[in-house]
Every structure is written in structure tokens, then in C-alpha cells.
mmCIF file of the C-alpha atoms, coordinates in Angstrom:
data_MODEL
# 
_entry.id   MODEL 
# 
loop_
_atom_site.group_PDB 
_atom_site.id 
_atom_site.type_symbol 
_atom_site.label_atom_id 
_atom_site.label_alt_id 
_atom_site.label_comp_id 
_atom_site.label_asym_id 
_atom_site.label_entity_id 
_atom_site.label_seq_id 
_atom_site.pdbx_PDB_ins_code 
_atom_site.Cartn_x 
_atom_site.Cartn_y 
_atom_site.Cartn_z 
_atom_site.occupancy 
_atom_site.B_iso_or_equiv 
_atom_site.pdbx_formal_charge 
_atom_site.auth_seq_id 
_atom_site.auth_comp_id 
_atom_site.auth_asym_id 
_atom_site.auth_atom_id 
_atom_site.pdbx_PDB_model_num 
ATOM 1   C CA . UNK A 1 1   ? 172.253 94.790  -67.208 1.00 0.00 ? 1   UNK A CA 1 
ATOM 2   C CA . UNK A 1 2   ? 170.788 93.097  -64.161 1.00 0.00 ? 2   UNK A CA 1 
ATOM 3   C CA . UNK A 1 3   ? 173.016 91.717  -61.419 1.00 0.00 ? 3   UNK A CA 1 
ATOM 4   C CA . UNK A 1 4   ? 174.569 88.363  -62.464 1.00 0.00 ? 4   UNK A CA 1 
ATOM 5   C CA . UNK A 1 5   ? 173.452 86.610  -59.255 1.00 0.00 ? 5   UNK A CA 1 
ATOM 6   C CA . UNK A 1 6   ? 169.820 86.658  -60.356 1.00 0.00 ? 6   UNK A CA 1 
ATOM 7   C CA . UNK A 1 7   ? 167.532 84.549  -62.498 1.00 0.00 ? 7   UNK A CA 1 
ATOM 8   C CA . UNK A 1 8   ? 164.126 84.809  -64.099 1.00 0.00 ? 8   UNK A CA 1 
ATOM 9   C CA . UNK A 1 9   ? 161.671 82.754  -62.076 1.00 0.00 ? 9   UNK A CA 1 
ATOM 10  C CA . UNK A 1 10  ? 157.938 82.059  -62.094 1.00 0.00 ? 10  UNK A CA 1 
ATOM 11  C CA . UNK A 1 11  ? 156.482 83.675  -58.961 1.00 0.00 ? 11  UNK A CA 1 
ATOM 12  C CA . UNK A 1 12  ? 152.768 82.834  -59.111 1.00 0.00 ? 12  UNK A CA 1 
ATOM 13  C CA . UNK A 1 13  ? 149.712 83.078  -61.367 1.00 0.00 ? 13  UNK A CA 1 
ATOM 14  C CA . UNK A 1 14  ? 148.892 86.642  -60.288 1.00 0.00 ? 14  UNK A CA 1 
ATOM 15  C CA . UNK A 1 15  ? 152.403 88.103  -60.633 1.00 0.00 ? 15  UNK A CA 1 
ATOM 16  C CA . UNK A 1 16  ? 153.815 85.890  -63.356 1.00 0.00 ? 16  UNK A CA 1 
ATOM 17  C CA . UNK A 1 17  ? 157.595 85.986  -63.612 1.00 0.00 ? 17  UNK A CA 1 
ATOM 18  C CA . UNK A 1 18  ? 160.075 87.979  -61.568 1.00 0.00 ? 18  UNK A CA 1 
ATOM 19  C CA . UNK A 1 19  ? 163.781 88.440  -60.986 1.00 0.00 ? 19  UNK A CA 1 
ATOM 20  C CA . UNK A 1 20  ? 165.045 86.390  -58.052 1.00 0.00 ? 20  UNK A CA 1 
ATOM 21  C CA . UNK A 1 21  ? 168.411 86.491  -56.278 1.00 0.00 ? 21  UNK A CA 1 
ATOM 22  C CA . UNK A 1 22  ? 170.458 83.300  -56.582 1.00 0.00 ? 22  UNK A CA 1 
ATOM 23  C CA . UNK A 1 23  ? 173.013 84.470  -54.000 1.00 0.00 ? 23  UNK A CA 1 
ATOM 24  C CA . UNK A 1 24  ? 173.098 86.967  -51.153 1.00 0.00 ? 24  UNK A CA 1 
ATOM 25  C CA . UNK A 1 25  ? 173.158 90.563  -52.459 1.00 0.00 ? 25  UNK A CA 1 
ATOM 26  C CA . UNK A 1 26  ? 174.071 93.021  -49.689 1.00 0.00 ? 26  UNK A CA 1 
ATOM 27  C CA . UNK A 1 27  ? 172.714 96.552  -49.337 1.00 0.00 ? 27  UNK A CA 1 
ATOM 28  C CA . UNK A 1 28  ? 174.766 99.000  -51.414 1.00 0.00 ? 28  UNK A CA 1 
ATOM 29  C CA . UNK A 1 29  ? 175.242 96.550  -54.267 1.00 0.00 ? 29  UNK A CA 1 
ATOM 30  C CA . UNK A 1 30  ? 174.651 97.930  -57.752 1.00 0.00 ? 30  UNK A CA 1 
ATOM 31  C CA . UNK A 1 31  ? 171.807 95.706  -58.950 1.00 0.00 ? 31  UNK A CA 1 
ATOM 32  C CA . UNK A 1 32  ? 171.273 97.135  -62.441 1.00 0.00 ? 32  UNK A CA 1 
ATOM 33  C CA . UNK A 1 33  ? 173.210 99.344  -64.863 1.00 0.00 ? 33  UNK A CA 1 
ATOM 34  C CA . UNK A 1 34  ? 172.007 100.941 -68.086 1.00 0.00 ? 34  UNK A CA 1 
ATOM 35  C CA . UNK A 1 35  ? 174.262 99.321  -70.666 1.00 0.00 ? 35  UNK A CA 1 
ATOM 36  C CA . UNK A 1 36  ? 175.001 99.461  -74.384 1.00 0.00 ? 36  UNK A CA 1 
ATOM 37  C CA . UNK A 1 37  ? 172.561 96.672  -75.255 1.00 0.00 ? 37  UNK A CA 1 
ATOM 38  C CA . UNK A 1 38  ? 169.515 98.334  -73.660 1.00 0.00 ? 38  UNK A CA 1 
ATOM 39  C CA . UNK A 1 39  ? 167.220 99.910  -76.265 1.00 0.00 ? 39  UNK A CA 1 
ATOM 40  C CA . UNK A 1 40  ? 165.861 103.445 -76.059 1.00 0.00 ? 40  UNK A CA 1 
ATOM 41  C CA . UNK A 1 41  ? 162.813 104.649 -77.970 1.00 0.00 ? 41  UNK A CA 1 
ATOM 42  C CA . UNK A 1 42  ? 161.741 108.280 -78.220 1.00 0.00 ? 42  UNK A CA 1 
ATOM 43  C CA . UNK A 1 43  ? 158.084 109.261 -77.714 1.00 0.00 ? 43  UNK A CA 1 
ATOM 44  C CA . UNK A 1 44  ? 157.889 109.921 -81.487 1.00 0.00 ? 44  UNK A CA 1 
ATOM 45  C CA . UNK A 1 45  ? 159.139 106.419 -82.258 1.00 0.00 ? 45  UNK A CA 1 
ATOM 46  C CA . UNK A 1 46  ? 156.685 105.020 -79.743 1.00 0.00 ? 46  UNK A CA 1 
ATOM 47  C CA . UNK A 1 47  ? 153.735 106.856 -81.349 1.00 0.00 ? 47  UNK A CA 1 
ATOM 48  C CA . UNK A 1 48  ? 154.604 105.444 -84.790 1.00 0.00 ? 48  UNK A CA 1 
ATOM 49  C CA . UNK A 1 49  ? 154.684 101.845 -83.530 1.00 0.00 ? 49  UNK A CA 1 
ATOM 50  C CA . UNK A 1 50  ? 152.070 99.196  -83.979 1.00 0.00 ? 50  UNK A CA 1 
ATOM 51  C CA . UNK A 1 51  ? 149.792 99.006  -80.910 1.00 0.00 ? 51  UNK A CA 1 
ATOM 52  C CA . UNK A 1 52  ? 151.186 95.574  -80.062 1.00 0.00 ? 52  UNK A CA 1 
ATOM 53  C CA . UNK A 1 53  ? 154.707 97.024  -79.713 1.00 0.00 ? 53  UNK A CA 1 
ATOM 54  C CA . UNK A 1 54  ? 153.366 99.970  -77.734 1.00 0.00 ? 54  UNK A CA 1 
ATOM 55  C CA . UNK A 1 55  ? 151.754 97.532  -75.276 1.00 0.00 ? 55  UNK A CA 1 
ATOM 56  C CA . UNK A 1 56  ? 155.046 95.650  -74.922 1.00 0.00 ? 56  UNK A CA 1 
ATOM 57  C CA . UNK A 1 57  ? 156.934 98.870  -74.190 1.00 0.00 ? 57  UNK A CA 1 
ATOM 58  C CA . UNK A 1 58  ? 154.272 100.020 -71.705 1.00 0.00 ? 58  UNK A CA 1 
ATOM 59  C CA . UNK A 1 59  ? 154.646 96.697  -69.877 1.00 0.00 ? 59  UNK A CA 1 
ATOM 60  C CA . UNK A 1 60  ? 158.388 96.065  -70.004 1.00 0.00 ? 60  UNK A CA 1 
ATOM 61  C CA . UNK A 1 61  ? 160.088 99.455  -70.216 1.00 0.00 ? 61  UNK A CA 1 
ATOM 62  C CA . UNK A 1 62  ? 160.526 102.488 -68.006 1.00 0.00 ? 62  UNK A CA 1 
ATOM 63  C CA . UNK A 1 63  ? 160.752 106.137 -69.002 1.00 0.00 ? 63  UNK A CA 1 
ATOM 64  C CA . UNK A 1 64  ? 163.842 108.207 -68.384 1.00 0.00 ? 64  UNK A CA 1 
ATOM 65  C CA . UNK A 1 65  ? 163.888 111.917 -67.559 1.00 0.00 ? 65  UNK A CA 1 
ATOM 66  C CA . UNK A 1 66  ? 163.678 112.758 -71.285 1.00 0.00 ? 66  UNK A CA 1 
ATOM 67  C CA . UNK A 1 67  ? 160.510 110.705 -71.672 1.00 0.00 ? 67  UNK A CA 1 
ATOM 68  C CA . UNK A 1 68  ? 162.255 108.016 -73.702 1.00 0.00 ? 68  UNK A CA 1 
ATOM 69  C CA . UNK A 1 69  ? 161.190 104.404 -73.225 1.00 0.00 ? 69  UNK A CA 1 
ATOM 70  C CA . UNK A 1 70  ? 164.099 102.246 -72.045 1.00 0.00 ? 70  UNK A CA 1 
ATOM 71  C CA . UNK A 1 71  ? 163.763 98.513  -72.718 1.00 0.00 ? 71  UNK A CA 1 
ATOM 72  C CA . UNK A 1 72  ? 166.237 96.278  -70.903 1.00 0.00 ? 72  UNK A CA 1 
ATOM 73  C CA . UNK A 1 73  ? 167.649 93.570  -73.144 1.00 0.00 ? 73  UNK A CA 1 
ATOM 74  C CA . UNK A 1 74  ? 168.006 90.984  -70.360 1.00 0.00 ? 74  UNK A CA 1 
ATOM 75  C CA . UNK A 1 75  ? 165.686 89.717  -67.627 1.00 0.00 ? 75  UNK A CA 1 
ATOM 76  C CA . UNK A 1 76  ? 165.969 93.083  -65.835 1.00 0.00 ? 76  UNK A CA 1 
ATOM 77  C CA . UNK A 1 77  ? 162.739 94.008  -67.619 1.00 0.00 ? 77  UNK A CA 1 
ATOM 78  C CA . UNK A 1 78  ? 160.925 91.485  -65.413 1.00 0.00 ? 78  UNK A CA 1 
ATOM 79  C CA . UNK A 1 79  ? 161.689 93.251  -62.103 1.00 0.00 ? 79  UNK A CA 1 
ATOM 80  C CA . UNK A 1 80  ? 158.317 93.596  -60.377 1.00 0.00 ? 80  UNK A CA 1 
ATOM 81  C CA . UNK A 1 81  ? 156.795 96.479  -58.444 1.00 0.00 ? 81  UNK A CA 1 
ATOM 82  C CA . UNK A 1 82  ? 156.713 96.658  -54.659 1.00 0.00 ? 82  UNK A CA 1 
ATOM 83  C CA . UNK A 1 83  ? 155.856 99.509  -52.304 1.00 0.00 ? 83  UNK A CA 1 
ATOM 84  C CA . UNK A 1 84  ? 158.539 97.931  -50.095 1.00 0.00 ? 84  UNK A CA 1 
ATOM 85  C CA . UNK A 1 85  ? 161.098 97.666  -52.891 1.00 0.00 ? 85  UNK A CA 1 
ATOM 86  C CA . UNK A 1 86  ? 164.612 96.457  -52.145 1.00 0.00 ? 86  UNK A CA 1 
ATOM 87  C CA . UNK A 1 87  ? 166.208 98.244  -55.124 1.00 0.00 ? 87  UNK A CA 1 
ATOM 88  C CA . UNK A 1 88  ? 166.213 101.950 -55.888 1.00 0.00 ? 88  UNK A CA 1 
ATOM 89  C CA . UNK A 1 89  ? 167.089 103.960 -58.984 1.00 0.00 ? 89  UNK A CA 1 
ATOM 90  C CA . UNK A 1 90  ? 169.727 106.671 -58.856 1.00 0.00 ? 90  UNK A CA 1 
ATOM 91  C CA . UNK A 1 91  ? 170.286 109.711 -61.069 1.00 0.00 ? 91  UNK A CA 1 
ATOM 92  C CA . UNK A 1 92  ? 173.403 107.937 -62.394 1.00 0.00 ? 92  UNK A CA 1 
ATOM 93  C CA . UNK A 1 93  ? 171.809 105.290 -64.652 1.00 0.00 ? 93  UNK A CA 1 
ATOM 94  C CA . UNK A 1 94  ? 172.108 102.480 -62.122 1.00 0.00 ? 94  UNK A CA 1 
ATOM 95  C CA . UNK A 1 95  ? 170.136 101.011 -59.243 1.00 0.00 ? 95  UNK A CA 1 
ATOM 96  C CA . UNK A 1 96  ? 171.350 99.883  -55.851 1.00 0.00 ? 96  UNK A CA 1 
ATOM 97  C CA . UNK A 1 97  ? 170.073 97.483  -53.219 1.00 0.00 ? 97  UNK A CA 1 
ATOM 98  C CA . UNK A 1 98  ? 168.677 99.527  -50.330 1.00 0.00 ? 98  UNK A CA 1 
ATOM 99  C CA . UNK A 1 99  ? 168.578 96.521  -48.036 1.00 0.00 ? 99  UNK A CA 1 
ATOM 100 C CA . UNK A 1 100 ? 170.059 93.046  -48.024 1.00 0.00 ? 100 UNK A CA 1 
ATOM 101 C CA . UNK A 1 101 ? 168.486 90.711  -50.597 1.00 0.00 ? 101 UNK A CA 1 
ATOM 102 C CA . UNK A 1 102 ? 168.549 87.018  -49.740 1.00 0.00 ? 102 UNK A CA 1 
ATOM 103 C CA . UNK A 1 103 ? 168.690 84.006  -52.086 1.00 0.00 ? 103 UNK A CA 1 
ATOM 104 C CA . UNK A 1 104 ? 165.218 83.218  -53.432 1.00 0.00 ? 104 UNK A CA 1 
ATOM 105 C CA . UNK A 1 105 ? 163.967 86.779  -52.799 1.00 0.00 ? 105 UNK A CA 1 
ATOM 106 C CA . UNK A 1 106 ? 162.691 88.920  -55.650 1.00 0.00 ? 106 UNK A CA 1 
ATOM 107 C CA . UNK A 1 107 ? 164.505 92.079  -56.657 1.00 0.00 ? 107 UNK A CA 1 
ATOM 108 C CA . UNK A 1 108 ? 161.821 94.777  -56.743 1.00 0.00 ? 108 UNK A CA 1 
ATOM 109 C CA . UNK A 1 109 ? 161.393 98.413  -57.731 1.00 0.00 ? 109 UNK A CA 1 
ATOM 110 C CA . UNK A 1 110 ? 158.745 100.901 -56.725 1.00 0.00 ? 110 UNK A CA 1 
ATOM 111 C CA . UNK A 1 111 ? 157.279 101.734 -60.134 1.00 0.00 ? 111 UNK A CA 1 
ATOM 112 C CA . UNK A 1 112 ? 156.492 105.197 -58.740 1.00 0.00 ? 112 UNK A CA 1 
ATOM 113 C CA . UNK A 1 113 ? 160.009 106.299 -59.696 1.00 0.00 ? 113 UNK A CA 1 
ATOM 114 C CA . UNK A 1 114 ? 159.928 104.739 -63.177 1.00 0.00 ? 114 UNK A CA 1 
ATOM 115 C CA . UNK A 1 115 ? 157.717 107.399 -64.828 1.00 0.00 ? 115 UNK A CA 1 
ATOM 116 C CA . UNK A 1 116 ? 154.753 105.175 -65.607 1.00 0.00 ? 116 UNK A CA 1 
ATOM 117 C CA . UNK A 1 117 ? 152.231 106.556 -68.100 1.00 0.00 ? 117 UNK A CA 1 
ATOM 118 C CA . UNK A 1 118 ? 148.989 105.602 -66.363 1.00 0.00 ? 118 UNK A CA 1 
ATOM 119 C CA . UNK A 1 119 ? 148.073 104.941 -62.715 1.00 0.00 ? 119 UNK A CA 1 
ATOM 120 C CA . UNK A 1 120 ? 147.536 101.369 -61.560 1.00 0.00 ? 120 UNK A CA 1 
ATOM 121 C CA . UNK A 1 121 ? 146.385 99.581  -58.425 1.00 0.00 ? 121 UNK A CA 1 
ATOM 122 C CA . UNK A 1 122 ? 149.161 97.410  -57.044 1.00 0.00 ? 122 UNK A CA 1 
ATOM 123 C CA . UNK A 1 123 ? 148.965 94.277  -54.918 1.00 0.00 ? 123 UNK A CA 1 
ATOM 124 C CA . UNK A 1 124 ? 148.102 95.002  -51.298 1.00 0.00 ? 124 UNK A CA 1 
ATOM 125 C CA . UNK A 1 125 ? 151.272 94.876  -49.201 1.00 0.00 ? 125 UNK A CA 1 
ATOM 126 C CA . UNK A 1 126 ? 149.793 96.425  -46.065 1.00 0.00 ? 126 UNK A CA 1 
ATOM 127 C CA . UNK A 1 127 ? 151.146 99.877  -46.959 1.00 0.00 ? 127 UNK A CA 1 
ATOM 128 C CA . UNK A 1 128 ? 149.292 103.201 -47.019 1.00 0.00 ? 128 UNK A CA 1 
ATOM 129 C CA . UNK A 1 129 ? 149.932 103.486 -50.724 1.00 0.00 ? 129 UNK A CA 1 
ATOM 130 C CA . UNK A 1 130 ? 147.686 101.286 -52.831 1.00 0.00 ? 130 UNK A CA 1 
ATOM 131 C CA . UNK A 1 131 ? 148.039 103.021 -56.198 1.00 0.00 ? 131 UNK A CA 1 
ATOM 132 C CA . UNK A 1 132 ? 151.050 103.950 -58.316 1.00 0.00 ? 132 UNK A CA 1 
ATOM 133 C CA . UNK A 1 133 ? 150.767 107.323 -60.059 1.00 0.00 ? 133 UNK A CA 1 
ATOM 134 C CA . UNK A 1 134 ? 152.806 108.989 -62.823 1.00 0.00 ? 134 UNK A CA 1 
ATOM 135 C CA . UNK A 1 135 ? 153.761 111.858 -60.468 1.00 0.00 ? 135 UNK A CA 1 
ATOM 136 C CA . UNK A 1 136 ? 154.856 109.725 -57.488 1.00 0.00 ? 136 UNK A CA 1 
ATOM 137 C CA . UNK A 1 137 ? 158.451 110.934 -57.925 1.00 0.00 ? 137 UNK A CA 1 
ATOM 138 C CA . UNK A 1 138 ? 157.358 114.487 -57.091 1.00 0.00 ? 138 UNK A CA 1 
ATOM 139 C CA . UNK A 1 139 ? 155.640 113.268 -53.917 1.00 0.00 ? 139 UNK A CA 1 
ATOM 140 C CA . UNK A 1 140 ? 158.029 110.662 -52.563 1.00 0.00 ? 140 UNK A CA 1 
ATOM 141 C CA . UNK A 1 141 ? 161.487 111.777 -53.682 1.00 0.00 ? 141 UNK A CA 1 
ATOM 142 C CA . UNK A 1 142 ? 162.510 112.984 -50.172 1.00 0.00 ? 142 UNK A CA 1 
ATOM 143 C CA . UNK A 1 143 ? 161.818 109.507 -48.764 1.00 0.00 ? 143 UNK A CA 1 
ATOM 144 C CA . UNK A 1 144 ? 163.673 107.815 -51.633 1.00 0.00 ? 144 UNK A CA 1 
ATOM 145 C CA . UNK A 1 145 ? 166.587 110.283 -51.420 1.00 0.00 ? 145 UNK A CA 1 
ATOM 146 C CA . UNK A 1 146 ? 166.978 109.412 -47.740 1.00 0.00 ? 146 UNK A CA 1 
ATOM 147 C CA . UNK A 1 147 ? 167.237 105.694 -48.580 1.00 0.00 ? 147 UNK A CA 1 
ATOM 148 C CA . UNK A 1 148 ? 169.847 106.478 -51.231 1.00 0.00 ? 148 UNK A CA 1 
ATOM 149 C CA . UNK A 1 149 ? 171.830 108.607 -48.772 1.00 0.00 ? 149 UNK A CA 1 
ATOM 150 C CA . UNK A 1 150 ? 171.822 105.722 -46.284 1.00 0.00 ? 150 UNK A CA 1 
ATOM 151 C CA . UNK A 1 151 ? 173.025 103.136 -48.811 1.00 0.00 ? 151 UNK A CA 1 
ATOM 152 C CA . UNK A 1 152 ? 175.240 105.020 -51.290 1.00 0.00 ? 152 UNK A CA 1 
ATOM 153 C CA . UNK A 1 153 ? 178.252 104.998 -48.901 1.00 0.00 ? 153 UNK A CA 1 
ATOM 154 C CA . UNK A 1 154 ? 178.107 101.184 -48.910 1.00 0.00 ? 154 UNK A CA 1 
ATOM 155 C CA . UNK A 1 155 ? 178.977 101.019 -52.623 1.00 0.00 ? 155 UNK A CA 1 
ATOM 156 C CA . UNK A 1 156 ? 182.778 100.698 -52.138 1.00 0.00 ? 156 UNK A CA 1 
ATOM 157 C CA . UNK A 1 157 ? 182.347 98.274  -49.222 1.00 0.00 ? 157 UNK A CA 1 
ATOM 158 C CA . UNK A 1 158 ? 180.640 95.439  -51.106 1.00 0.00 ? 158 UNK A CA 1 
ATOM 159 C CA . UNK A 1 159 ? 181.374 93.370  -54.206 1.00 0.00 ? 159 UNK A CA 1 
ATOM 160 C CA . UNK A 1 160 ? 180.274 95.139  -57.407 1.00 0.00 ? 160 UNK A CA 1 
ATOM 161 C CA . UNK A 1 161 ? 180.196 92.741  -60.384 1.00 0.00 ? 161 UNK A CA 1 
ATOM 162 C CA . UNK A 1 162 ? 178.462 95.404  -62.507 1.00 0.00 ? 162 UNK A CA 1 
ATOM 163 C CA . UNK A 1 163 ? 181.081 98.113  -61.821 1.00 0.00 ? 163 UNK A CA 1 
ATOM 164 C CA . UNK A 1 164 ? 182.915 97.470  -65.146 1.00 0.00 ? 164 UNK A CA 1 
ATOM 165 C CA . UNK A 1 165 ? 179.757 98.611  -66.966 1.00 0.00 ? 165 UNK A CA 1 
ATOM 166 C CA . UNK A 1 166 ? 179.759 102.047 -65.321 1.00 0.00 ? 166 UNK A CA 1 
ATOM 167 C CA . UNK A 1 167 ? 181.030 104.804 -67.589 1.00 0.00 ? 167 UNK A CA 1 
ATOM 168 C CA . UNK A 1 168 ? 184.148 106.715 -66.515 1.00 0.00 ? 168 UNK A CA 1 
ATOM 169 C CA . UNK A 1 169 ? 181.983 109.792 -65.954 1.00 0.00 ? 169 UNK A CA 1 
ATOM 170 C CA . UNK A 1 170 ? 179.585 107.906 -63.687 1.00 0.00 ? 170 UNK A CA 1 
ATOM 171 C CA . UNK A 1 171 ? 182.492 106.396 -61.745 1.00 0.00 ? 171 UNK A CA 1 
ATOM 172 C CA . UNK A 1 172 ? 183.924 109.909 -61.278 1.00 0.00 ? 172 UNK A CA 1 
ATOM 173 C CA . UNK A 1 173 ? 180.537 111.118 -60.019 1.00 0.00 ? 173 UNK A CA 1 
ATOM 174 C CA . UNK A 1 174 ? 180.326 108.228 -57.539 1.00 0.00 ? 174 UNK A CA 1 
ATOM 175 C CA . UNK A 1 175 ? 183.867 108.909 -56.310 1.00 0.00 ? 175 UNK A CA 1 
ATOM 176 C CA . UNK A 1 176 ? 183.131 112.636 -55.896 1.00 0.00 ? 176 UNK A CA 1 
ATOM 177 C CA . UNK A 1 177 ? 179.965 111.933 -53.902 1.00 0.00 ? 177 UNK A CA 1 
ATOM 178 C CA . UNK A 1 178 ? 181.719 109.380 -51.692 1.00 0.00 ? 178 UNK A CA 1 
ATOM 179 C CA . UNK A 1 179 ? 184.604 111.803 -51.078 1.00 0.00 ? 179 UNK A CA 1 
ATOM 180 C CA . UNK A 1 180 ? 182.166 114.547 -50.056 1.00 0.00 ? 180 UNK A CA 1 
ATOM 181 C CA . UNK A 1 181 ? 183.161 116.730 -52.999 1.00 0.00 ? 181 UNK A CA 1 
ATOM 182 C CA . UNK A 1 182 ? 179.679 116.662 -54.542 1.00 0.00 ? 182 UNK A CA 1 
ATOM 183 C CA . UNK A 1 183 ? 176.193 116.194 -53.118 1.00 0.00 ? 183 UNK A CA 1 
ATOM 184 C CA . UNK A 1 184 ? 174.333 113.021 -54.018 1.00 0.00 ? 184 UNK A CA 1 
ATOM 185 C CA . UNK A 1 185 ? 172.033 113.796 -56.929 1.00 0.00 ? 185 UNK A CA 1 
ATOM 186 C CA . UNK A 1 186 ? 168.348 113.539 -56.063 1.00 0.00 ? 186 UNK A CA 1 
ATOM 187 C CA . UNK A 1 187 ? 166.230 110.785 -57.547 1.00 0.00 ? 187 UNK A CA 1 
ATOM 188 C CA . UNK A 1 188 ? 163.920 113.643 -58.575 1.00 0.00 ? 188 UNK A CA 1 
ATOM 189 C CA . UNK A 1 189 ? 166.315 114.214 -61.494 1.00 0.00 ? 189 UNK A CA 1 
ATOM 190 C CA . UNK A 1 190 ? 164.748 111.110 -63.056 1.00 0.00 ? 190 UNK A CA 1 
ATOM 191 C CA . UNK A 1 191 ? 161.288 112.683 -63.196 1.00 0.00 ? 191 UNK A CA 1 
ATOM 192 C CA . UNK A 1 192 ? 159.671 113.092 -66.587 1.00 0.00 ? 192 UNK A CA 1 
ATOM 193 C CA . UNK A 1 193 ? 156.711 115.432 -66.777 1.00 0.00 ? 193 UNK A CA 1 
ATOM 194 C CA . UNK A 1 194 ? 154.847 115.119 -70.080 1.00 0.00 ? 194 UNK A CA 1 
ATOM 195 C CA . UNK A 1 195 ? 154.190 118.427 -71.842 1.00 0.00 ? 195 UNK A CA 1 
# 
């Protein structure tokens, strides 16, 4: 489920729709949680689907570390790519804001950590990276881990409307990390390498 202080909004003709903040969302806020209504499709299920459905899943889903396609049931599936993303996936089935997100600003992910199937050229944002590749997680995980380490401690300091959707096990993991009893799991744990 995507953060409740967001809405689906038309961005422009090139991008189409995106997810926009309707209120201030501070860094450390959980912006998305895998919930019971999200659908998961195995690679075998995907291969048996009509090409039209395969195209929909390629466009609107991400792949987890098992290679399954995860389709968000709400407007979370419209979160757009940015090399300067303001949200970041964790190894705990949720994403957090890695910087403050202001009203009217899009919530964005770097698709490099979403296990895309084929490379694509992204909009030019003035960054060194111009392409998103299926193996970006292997290359950029140290940079992404650092951003998670900087923002994870903010989790208990800000309002968390999505916290009730976290499983007890995930909440225990968060508490253990925040208490220094466990290391923060690397985003590299999300990587899926096709066989």
C-alpha cells in the first residue's frame, strides 16, 4: 500500500501519470508496504499469460528476490523512475523516504533496484547514469545502503501511517536494527539474478 498522503496525478505527456504527495512526507517515513492485497505472479504464471497481460506486468510490477512479479493493487504501481529518487526499497518489504518530500512532488523510485527485465533509457536528469540495467543492484547497492543507513534511524521519529501494515516479524526486525542488535539488511538482498 502506498502512503495515504498521496494521489495519482497526470504529470505530463511524456511521463503520463505519477504518484504525488498531498502533504509533507518527511525523510524516514515508510512510503510503501507490501500488503495482503498486492498480487504476486511466479515466472511460470507469467510465461503462461497472454502477451497483453505480460506487457501490463512488465510495465506496472516489480520483481522480488525470488523473481516473482509483484503488482501493487493501488496507485503505488504508478510510482515513476528517477535517478534522484526520493524513496528507497528495503530488504523488509517496505520503502522509506530518503529525503523530505513536499506537497505536489512526485514519489519516485530508482528502477535499478526493482529487478527490471530489460534495460531502458531514462529521462535525462543531469546524472551520469542515463540507462537503467537489470543488474544495477549489484553495482549501486553500496550507495543505496548508505542512504538507507542515514534514514532508517528516522523511522521512529516521524509519523508512520503505514506501520499497522507491517508484520510482527518485520516490526521486530526494525526494532532490532534500531536497537543495534542486528545490522541493517543490505538492499542487495532484493536482487534477482535470472538463471
